[in-house]
XYZ file of N, CA, C and O in Angstrom:
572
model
N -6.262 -10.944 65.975
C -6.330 -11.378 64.619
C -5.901 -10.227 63.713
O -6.483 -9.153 63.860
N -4.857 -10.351 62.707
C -4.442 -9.645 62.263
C -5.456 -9.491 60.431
O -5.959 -10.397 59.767
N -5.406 -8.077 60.167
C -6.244 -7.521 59.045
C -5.721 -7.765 57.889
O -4.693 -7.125 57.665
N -6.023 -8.374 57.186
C -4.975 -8.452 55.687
C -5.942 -7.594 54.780
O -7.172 -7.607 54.745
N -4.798 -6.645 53.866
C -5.372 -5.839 53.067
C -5.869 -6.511 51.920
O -5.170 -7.467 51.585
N -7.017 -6.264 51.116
C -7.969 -6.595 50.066
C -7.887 -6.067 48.780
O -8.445 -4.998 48.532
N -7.217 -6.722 47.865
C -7.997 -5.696 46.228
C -7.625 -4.482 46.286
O -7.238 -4.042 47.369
N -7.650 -3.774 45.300
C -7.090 -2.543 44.761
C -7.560 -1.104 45.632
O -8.630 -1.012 46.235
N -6.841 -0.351 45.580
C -7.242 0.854 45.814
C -7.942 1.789 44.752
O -7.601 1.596 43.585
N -8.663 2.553 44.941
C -9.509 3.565 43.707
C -8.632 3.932 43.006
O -8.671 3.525 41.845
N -7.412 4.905 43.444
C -6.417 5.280 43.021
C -5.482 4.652 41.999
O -5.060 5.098 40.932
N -5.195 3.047 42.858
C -4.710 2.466 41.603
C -5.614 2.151 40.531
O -5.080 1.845 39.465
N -6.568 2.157 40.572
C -7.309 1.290 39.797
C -7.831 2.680 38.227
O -8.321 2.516 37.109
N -7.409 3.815 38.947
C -7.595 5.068 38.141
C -6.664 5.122 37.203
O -6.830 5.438 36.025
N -5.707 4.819 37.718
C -4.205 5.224 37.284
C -3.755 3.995 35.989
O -2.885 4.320 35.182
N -4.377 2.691 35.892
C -4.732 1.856 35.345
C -5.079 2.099 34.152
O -4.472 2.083 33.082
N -6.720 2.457 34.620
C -7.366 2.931 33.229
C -6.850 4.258 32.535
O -7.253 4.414 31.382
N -6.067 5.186 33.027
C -5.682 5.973 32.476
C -4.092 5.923 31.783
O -3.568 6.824 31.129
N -3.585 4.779 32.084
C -2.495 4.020 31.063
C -2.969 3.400 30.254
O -2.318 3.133 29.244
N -4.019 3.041 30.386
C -4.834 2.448 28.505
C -5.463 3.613 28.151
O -5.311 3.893 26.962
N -6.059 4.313 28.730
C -6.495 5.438 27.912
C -5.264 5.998 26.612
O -5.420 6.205 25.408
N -4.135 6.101 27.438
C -3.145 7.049 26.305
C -2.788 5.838 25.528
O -2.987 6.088 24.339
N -2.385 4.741 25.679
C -2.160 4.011 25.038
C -2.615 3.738 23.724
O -1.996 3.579 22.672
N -4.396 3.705 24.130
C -5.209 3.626 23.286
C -5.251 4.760 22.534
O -5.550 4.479 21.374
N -5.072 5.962 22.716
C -5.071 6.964 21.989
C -3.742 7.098 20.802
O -3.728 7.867 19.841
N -2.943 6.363 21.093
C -2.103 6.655 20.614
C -1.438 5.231 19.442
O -0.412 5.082 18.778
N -2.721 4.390 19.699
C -2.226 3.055 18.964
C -3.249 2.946 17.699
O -3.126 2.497 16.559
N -4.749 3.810 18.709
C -5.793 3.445 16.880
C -5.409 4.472 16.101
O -5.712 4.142 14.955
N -4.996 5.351 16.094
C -4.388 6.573 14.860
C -3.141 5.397 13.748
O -2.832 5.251 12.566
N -2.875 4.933 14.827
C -1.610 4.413 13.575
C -2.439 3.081 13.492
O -2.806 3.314 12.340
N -2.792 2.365 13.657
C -3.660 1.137 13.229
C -4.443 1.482 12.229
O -4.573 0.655 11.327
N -5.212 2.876 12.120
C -6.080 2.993 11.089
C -5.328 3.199 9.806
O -5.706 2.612 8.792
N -3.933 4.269 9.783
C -2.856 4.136 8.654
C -2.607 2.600 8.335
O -2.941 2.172 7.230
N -2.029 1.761 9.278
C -1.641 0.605 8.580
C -3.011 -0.303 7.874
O -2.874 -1.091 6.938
N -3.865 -0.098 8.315
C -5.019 -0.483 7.124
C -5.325 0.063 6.460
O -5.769 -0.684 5.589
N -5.479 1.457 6.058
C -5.131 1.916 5.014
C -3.916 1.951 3.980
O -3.979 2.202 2.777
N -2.842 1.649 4.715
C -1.346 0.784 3.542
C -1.765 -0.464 2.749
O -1.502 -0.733 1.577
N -2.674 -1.359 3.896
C -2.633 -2.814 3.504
C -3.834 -2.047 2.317
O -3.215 -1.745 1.297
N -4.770 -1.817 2.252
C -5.662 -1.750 1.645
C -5.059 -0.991 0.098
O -5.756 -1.120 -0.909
N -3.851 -0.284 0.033
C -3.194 0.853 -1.056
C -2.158 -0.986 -1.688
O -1.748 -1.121 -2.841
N -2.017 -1.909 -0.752
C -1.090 -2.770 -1.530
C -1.608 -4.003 -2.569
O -1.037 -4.808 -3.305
N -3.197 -3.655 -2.166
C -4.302 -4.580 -3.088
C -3.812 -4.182 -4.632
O -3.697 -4.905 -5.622
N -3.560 -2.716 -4.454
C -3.386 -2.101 -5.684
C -1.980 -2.512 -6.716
O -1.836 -2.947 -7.859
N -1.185 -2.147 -5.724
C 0.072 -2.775 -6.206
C -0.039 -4.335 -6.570
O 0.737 -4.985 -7.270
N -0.694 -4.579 -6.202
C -0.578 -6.800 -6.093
C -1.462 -6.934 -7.214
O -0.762 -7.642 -7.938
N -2.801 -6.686 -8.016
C -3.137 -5.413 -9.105
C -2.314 -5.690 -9.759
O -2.316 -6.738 -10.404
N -1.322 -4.790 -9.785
C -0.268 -4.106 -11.026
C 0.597 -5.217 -11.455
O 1.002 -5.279 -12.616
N 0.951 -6.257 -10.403
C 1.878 -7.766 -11.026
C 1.727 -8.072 -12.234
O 2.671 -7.903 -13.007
N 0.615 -8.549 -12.644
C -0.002 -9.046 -13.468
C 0.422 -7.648 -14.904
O 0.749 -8.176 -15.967
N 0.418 -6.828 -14.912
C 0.163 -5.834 -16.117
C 1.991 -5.684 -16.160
O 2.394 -5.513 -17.311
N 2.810 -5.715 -15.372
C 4.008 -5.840 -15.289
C 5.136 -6.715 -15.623
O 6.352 -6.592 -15.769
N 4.178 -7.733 -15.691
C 4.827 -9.458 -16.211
C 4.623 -9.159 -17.796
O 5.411 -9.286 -18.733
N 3.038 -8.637 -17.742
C 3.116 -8.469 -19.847
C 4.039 -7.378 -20.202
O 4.745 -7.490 -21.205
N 4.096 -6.136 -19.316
C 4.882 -5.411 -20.159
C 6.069 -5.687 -20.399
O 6.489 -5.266 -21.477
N 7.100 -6.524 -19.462
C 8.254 -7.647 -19.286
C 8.616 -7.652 -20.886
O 9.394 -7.161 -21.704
N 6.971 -8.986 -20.692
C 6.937 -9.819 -21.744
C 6.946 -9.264 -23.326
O 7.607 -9.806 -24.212
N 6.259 -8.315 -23.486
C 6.186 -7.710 -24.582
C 7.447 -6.583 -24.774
O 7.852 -6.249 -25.888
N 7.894 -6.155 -23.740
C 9.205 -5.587 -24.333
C 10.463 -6.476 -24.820
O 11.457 -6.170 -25.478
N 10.017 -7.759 -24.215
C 11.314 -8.672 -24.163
C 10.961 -8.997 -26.022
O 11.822 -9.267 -26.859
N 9.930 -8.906 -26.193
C 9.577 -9.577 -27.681
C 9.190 -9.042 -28.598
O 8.585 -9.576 -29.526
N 9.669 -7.104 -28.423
C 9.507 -6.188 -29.066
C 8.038 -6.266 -29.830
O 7.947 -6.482 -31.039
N 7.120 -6.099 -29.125
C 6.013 -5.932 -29.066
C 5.448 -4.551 -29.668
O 6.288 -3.698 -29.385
N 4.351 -3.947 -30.401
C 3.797 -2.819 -30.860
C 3.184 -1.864 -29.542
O 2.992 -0.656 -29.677
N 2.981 -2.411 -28.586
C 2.397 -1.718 -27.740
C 2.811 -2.792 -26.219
O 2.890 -4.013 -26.086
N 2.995 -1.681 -25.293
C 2.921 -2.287 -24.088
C 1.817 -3.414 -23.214
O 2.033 -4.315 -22.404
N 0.762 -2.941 -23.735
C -0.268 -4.013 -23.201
C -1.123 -4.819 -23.874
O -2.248 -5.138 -23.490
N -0.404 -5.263 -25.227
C -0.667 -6.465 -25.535
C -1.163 -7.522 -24.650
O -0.443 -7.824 -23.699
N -2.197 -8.088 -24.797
C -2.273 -9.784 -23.928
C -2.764 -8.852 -22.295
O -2.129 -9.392 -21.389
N -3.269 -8.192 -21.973
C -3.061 -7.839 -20.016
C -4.455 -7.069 -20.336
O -4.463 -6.337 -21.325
N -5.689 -7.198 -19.521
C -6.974 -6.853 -19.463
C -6.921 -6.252 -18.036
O -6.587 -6.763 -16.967
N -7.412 -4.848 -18.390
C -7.448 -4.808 -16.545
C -8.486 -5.121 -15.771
O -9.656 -5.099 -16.152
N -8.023 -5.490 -14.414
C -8.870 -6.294 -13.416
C -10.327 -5.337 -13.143
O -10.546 -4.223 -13.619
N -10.967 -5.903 -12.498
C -12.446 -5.037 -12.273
C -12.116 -4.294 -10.687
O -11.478 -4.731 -9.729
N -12.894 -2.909 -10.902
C -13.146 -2.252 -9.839
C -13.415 -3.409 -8.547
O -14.071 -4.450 -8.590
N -12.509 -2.696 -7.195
C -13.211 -3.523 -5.913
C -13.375 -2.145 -4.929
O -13.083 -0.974 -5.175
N -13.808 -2.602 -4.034
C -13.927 -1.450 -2.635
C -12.712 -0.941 -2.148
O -12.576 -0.231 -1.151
N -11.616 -1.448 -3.102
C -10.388 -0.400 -2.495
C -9.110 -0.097 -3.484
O -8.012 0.373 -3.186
N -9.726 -0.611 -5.029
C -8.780 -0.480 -5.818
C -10.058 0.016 -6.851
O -11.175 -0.494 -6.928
N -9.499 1.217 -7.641
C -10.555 2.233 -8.243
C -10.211 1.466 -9.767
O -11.032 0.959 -10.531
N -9.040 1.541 -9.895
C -8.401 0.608 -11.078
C -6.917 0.945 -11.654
O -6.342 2.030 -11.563
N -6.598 0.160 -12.061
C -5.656 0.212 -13.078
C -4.886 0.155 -14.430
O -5.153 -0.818 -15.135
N -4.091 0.930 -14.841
C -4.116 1.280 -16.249
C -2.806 1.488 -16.978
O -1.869 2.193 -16.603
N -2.879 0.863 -17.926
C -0.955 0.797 -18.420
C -1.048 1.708 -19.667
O -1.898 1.349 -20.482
N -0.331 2.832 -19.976
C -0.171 3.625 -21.491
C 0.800 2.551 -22.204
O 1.928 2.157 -21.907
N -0.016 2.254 -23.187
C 0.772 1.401 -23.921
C 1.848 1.942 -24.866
O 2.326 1.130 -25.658
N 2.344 3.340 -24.893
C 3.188 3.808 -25.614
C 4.728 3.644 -24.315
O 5.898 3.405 -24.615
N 4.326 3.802 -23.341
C 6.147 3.854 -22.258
C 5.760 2.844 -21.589
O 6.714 2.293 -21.041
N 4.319 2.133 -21.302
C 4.328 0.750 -20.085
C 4.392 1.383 -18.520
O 4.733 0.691 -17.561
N 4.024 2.758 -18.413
C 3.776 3.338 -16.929
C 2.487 2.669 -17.060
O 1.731 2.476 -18.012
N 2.458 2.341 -15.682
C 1.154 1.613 -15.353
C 0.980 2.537 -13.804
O 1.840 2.759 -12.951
N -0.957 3.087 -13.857
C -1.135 3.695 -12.857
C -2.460 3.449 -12.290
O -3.503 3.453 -12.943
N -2.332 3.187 -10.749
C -2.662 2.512 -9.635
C -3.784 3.479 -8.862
O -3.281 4.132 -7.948
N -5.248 3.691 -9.071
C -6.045 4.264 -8.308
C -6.579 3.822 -7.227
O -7.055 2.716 -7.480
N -6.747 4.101 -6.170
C -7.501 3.774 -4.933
C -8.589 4.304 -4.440
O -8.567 5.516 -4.228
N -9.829 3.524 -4.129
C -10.805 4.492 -3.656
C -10.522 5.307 -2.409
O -9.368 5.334 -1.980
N -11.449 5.945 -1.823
C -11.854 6.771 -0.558
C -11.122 5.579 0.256
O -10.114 5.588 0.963
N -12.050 4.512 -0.129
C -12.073 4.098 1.426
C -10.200 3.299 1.806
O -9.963 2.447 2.662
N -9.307 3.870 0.962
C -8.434 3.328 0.788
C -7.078 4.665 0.592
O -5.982 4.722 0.034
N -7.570 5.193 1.059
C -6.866 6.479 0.968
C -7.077 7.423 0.021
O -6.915 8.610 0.302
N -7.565 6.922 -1.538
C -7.673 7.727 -2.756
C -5.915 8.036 -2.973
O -5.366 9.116 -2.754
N -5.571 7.389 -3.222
C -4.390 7.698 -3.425
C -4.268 7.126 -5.138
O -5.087 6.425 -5.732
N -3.146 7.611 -5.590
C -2.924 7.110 -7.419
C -1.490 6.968 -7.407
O -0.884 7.934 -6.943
N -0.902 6.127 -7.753
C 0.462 5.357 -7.630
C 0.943 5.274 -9.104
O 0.168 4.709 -9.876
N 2.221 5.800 -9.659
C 2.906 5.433 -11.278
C 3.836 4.670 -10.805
O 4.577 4.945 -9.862
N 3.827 3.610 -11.497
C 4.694 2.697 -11.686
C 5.267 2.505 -12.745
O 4.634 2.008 -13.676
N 6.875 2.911 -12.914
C 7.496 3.316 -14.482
C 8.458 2.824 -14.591
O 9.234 2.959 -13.645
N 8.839 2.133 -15.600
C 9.822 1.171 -15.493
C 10.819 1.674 -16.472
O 10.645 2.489 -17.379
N 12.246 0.835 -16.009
C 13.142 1.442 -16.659
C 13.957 0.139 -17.299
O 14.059 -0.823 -16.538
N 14.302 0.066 -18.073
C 13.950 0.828 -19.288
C 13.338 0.970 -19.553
O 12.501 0.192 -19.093
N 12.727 2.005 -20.575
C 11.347 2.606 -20.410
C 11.355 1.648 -22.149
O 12.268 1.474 -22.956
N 9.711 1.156 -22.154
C 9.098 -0.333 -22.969
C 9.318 1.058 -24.417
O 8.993 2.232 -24.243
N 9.919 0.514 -25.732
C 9.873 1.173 -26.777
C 9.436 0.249 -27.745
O 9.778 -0.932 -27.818
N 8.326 1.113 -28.801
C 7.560 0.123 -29.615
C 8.226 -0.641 -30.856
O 8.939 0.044 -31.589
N 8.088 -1.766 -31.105
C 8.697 -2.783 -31.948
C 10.269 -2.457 -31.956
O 10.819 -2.246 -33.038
N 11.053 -2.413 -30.661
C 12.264 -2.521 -30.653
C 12.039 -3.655 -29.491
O 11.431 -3.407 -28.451
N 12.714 -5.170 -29.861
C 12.864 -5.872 -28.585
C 14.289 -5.481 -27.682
O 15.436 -5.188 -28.021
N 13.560 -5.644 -26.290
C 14.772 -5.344 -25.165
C 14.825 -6.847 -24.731
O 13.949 -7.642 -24.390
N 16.341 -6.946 -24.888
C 16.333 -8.548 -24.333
C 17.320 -8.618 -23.152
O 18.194 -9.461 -22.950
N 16.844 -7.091 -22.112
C 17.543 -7.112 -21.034
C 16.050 -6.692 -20.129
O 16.103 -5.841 -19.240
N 14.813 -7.368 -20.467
C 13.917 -7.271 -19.944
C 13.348 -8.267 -18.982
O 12.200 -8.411 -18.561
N 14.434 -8.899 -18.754
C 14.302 -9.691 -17.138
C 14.851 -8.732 -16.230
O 14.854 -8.962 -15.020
N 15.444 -7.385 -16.846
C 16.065 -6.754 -15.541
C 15.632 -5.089 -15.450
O 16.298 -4.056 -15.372
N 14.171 -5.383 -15.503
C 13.093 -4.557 -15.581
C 13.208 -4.061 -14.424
O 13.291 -4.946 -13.572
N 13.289 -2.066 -13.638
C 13.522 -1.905 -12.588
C 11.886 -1.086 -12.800
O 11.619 -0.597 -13.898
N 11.131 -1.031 -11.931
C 10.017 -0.647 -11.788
C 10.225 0.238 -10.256
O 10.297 -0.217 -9.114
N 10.310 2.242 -10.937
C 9.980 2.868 -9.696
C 8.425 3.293 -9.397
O 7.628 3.520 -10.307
N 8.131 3.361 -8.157
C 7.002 3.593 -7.352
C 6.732 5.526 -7.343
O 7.627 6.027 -6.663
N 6.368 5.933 -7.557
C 6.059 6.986 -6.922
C 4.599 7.466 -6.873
O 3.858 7.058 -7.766
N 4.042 8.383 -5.820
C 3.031 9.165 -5.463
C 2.476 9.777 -5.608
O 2.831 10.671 -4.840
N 1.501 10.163 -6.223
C 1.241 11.669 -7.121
C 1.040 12.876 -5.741
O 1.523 13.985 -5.968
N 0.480 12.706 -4.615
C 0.159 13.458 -3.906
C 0.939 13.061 -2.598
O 0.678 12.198 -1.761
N 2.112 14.074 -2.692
C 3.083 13.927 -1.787
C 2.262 13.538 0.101
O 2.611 12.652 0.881
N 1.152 14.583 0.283
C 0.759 13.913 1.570
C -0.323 12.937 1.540
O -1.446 13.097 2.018
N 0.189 11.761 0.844
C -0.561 10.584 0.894
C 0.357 9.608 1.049
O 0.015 8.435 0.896
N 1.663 9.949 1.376
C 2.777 9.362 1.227
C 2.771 7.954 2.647
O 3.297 6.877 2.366
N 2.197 8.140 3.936
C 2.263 7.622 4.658
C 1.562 6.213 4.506
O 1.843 5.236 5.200
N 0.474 6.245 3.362
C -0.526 5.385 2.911
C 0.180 4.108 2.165
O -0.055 2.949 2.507
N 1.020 4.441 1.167
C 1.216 4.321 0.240
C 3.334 2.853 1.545
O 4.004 3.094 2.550
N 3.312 1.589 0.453
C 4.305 1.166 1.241
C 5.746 1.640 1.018
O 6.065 2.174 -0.044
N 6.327 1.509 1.686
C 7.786 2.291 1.855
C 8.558 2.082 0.443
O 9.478 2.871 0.224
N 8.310 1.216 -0.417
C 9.404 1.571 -1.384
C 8.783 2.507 -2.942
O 9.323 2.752 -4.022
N 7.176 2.880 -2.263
C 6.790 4.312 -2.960
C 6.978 5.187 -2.203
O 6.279 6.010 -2.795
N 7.304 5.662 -1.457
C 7.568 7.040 -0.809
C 8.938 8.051 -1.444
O 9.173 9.153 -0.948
């Protein structure tokens, strides 16, 4: 009667867990960044809303940029946000648990008071970072 071999060897079965080991080491480091991005884009999604009025009020030569736009209330990952109503930069805080990162969002043409722009459907809004190594947090078209 011939022996048929059974189930794994120790060896393989080592060699196994030690291909998820690195794996694993090497997948929650960047999993914890990409929830910390998603959590930095609450902020940006936030800023829509204060971006449509400043649109709006430059398009209709408005006295101030944030006419009509209340900002939203503190949450667990957006600290808040805030538009200078003299240029319409609007800027984007994040708590701790969200990187702490602070985001300007400045648009060009830049919003001027009681002059209407009636090329304000073609509002270019750049992103940038205040703290260059927070950059990884923050989504690719602020970097």
């Amino acid at each position: 009667m011939k022996k048929y071999q059974q189930g794994f060897t120790l060896i393989e079965l080592m060699i196994v867990v030690a291909i998820i080991g690195i794996l694993a080491a090497i997948a929650v480091p960047a999993y914890q960044d990409y929830i910390v991005r998603a959590r930095v884009t609450e902020g940006l999604s936030f800023a829509s809303a204060a971006k449509a009025t400043i649109a709006e009020n430059s398009y209709a030569g408005a006295s101030a940029a944030a006419i009509g736009w209340s900002p939203p209330s503190a949450t667990e990952n957006v600290g808040g946000v805030s538009v200078d109503s003299t240029n319409g930069v609007i800027t984007i805080s994040t708590t701790l648990k969200a990187g702490d990162v602070t985001l300007t969002l400045s648009p060009s043409p830049v919003f001027s008071a009681n002059t209407p722009n009636l090329s304000a459907t073609s509002i270019q809004w750049k992103c940038s970072v205040s703290d260059a190594t927070k950059a990884k947090f923050v989504p690719s078209n602020c970097r």
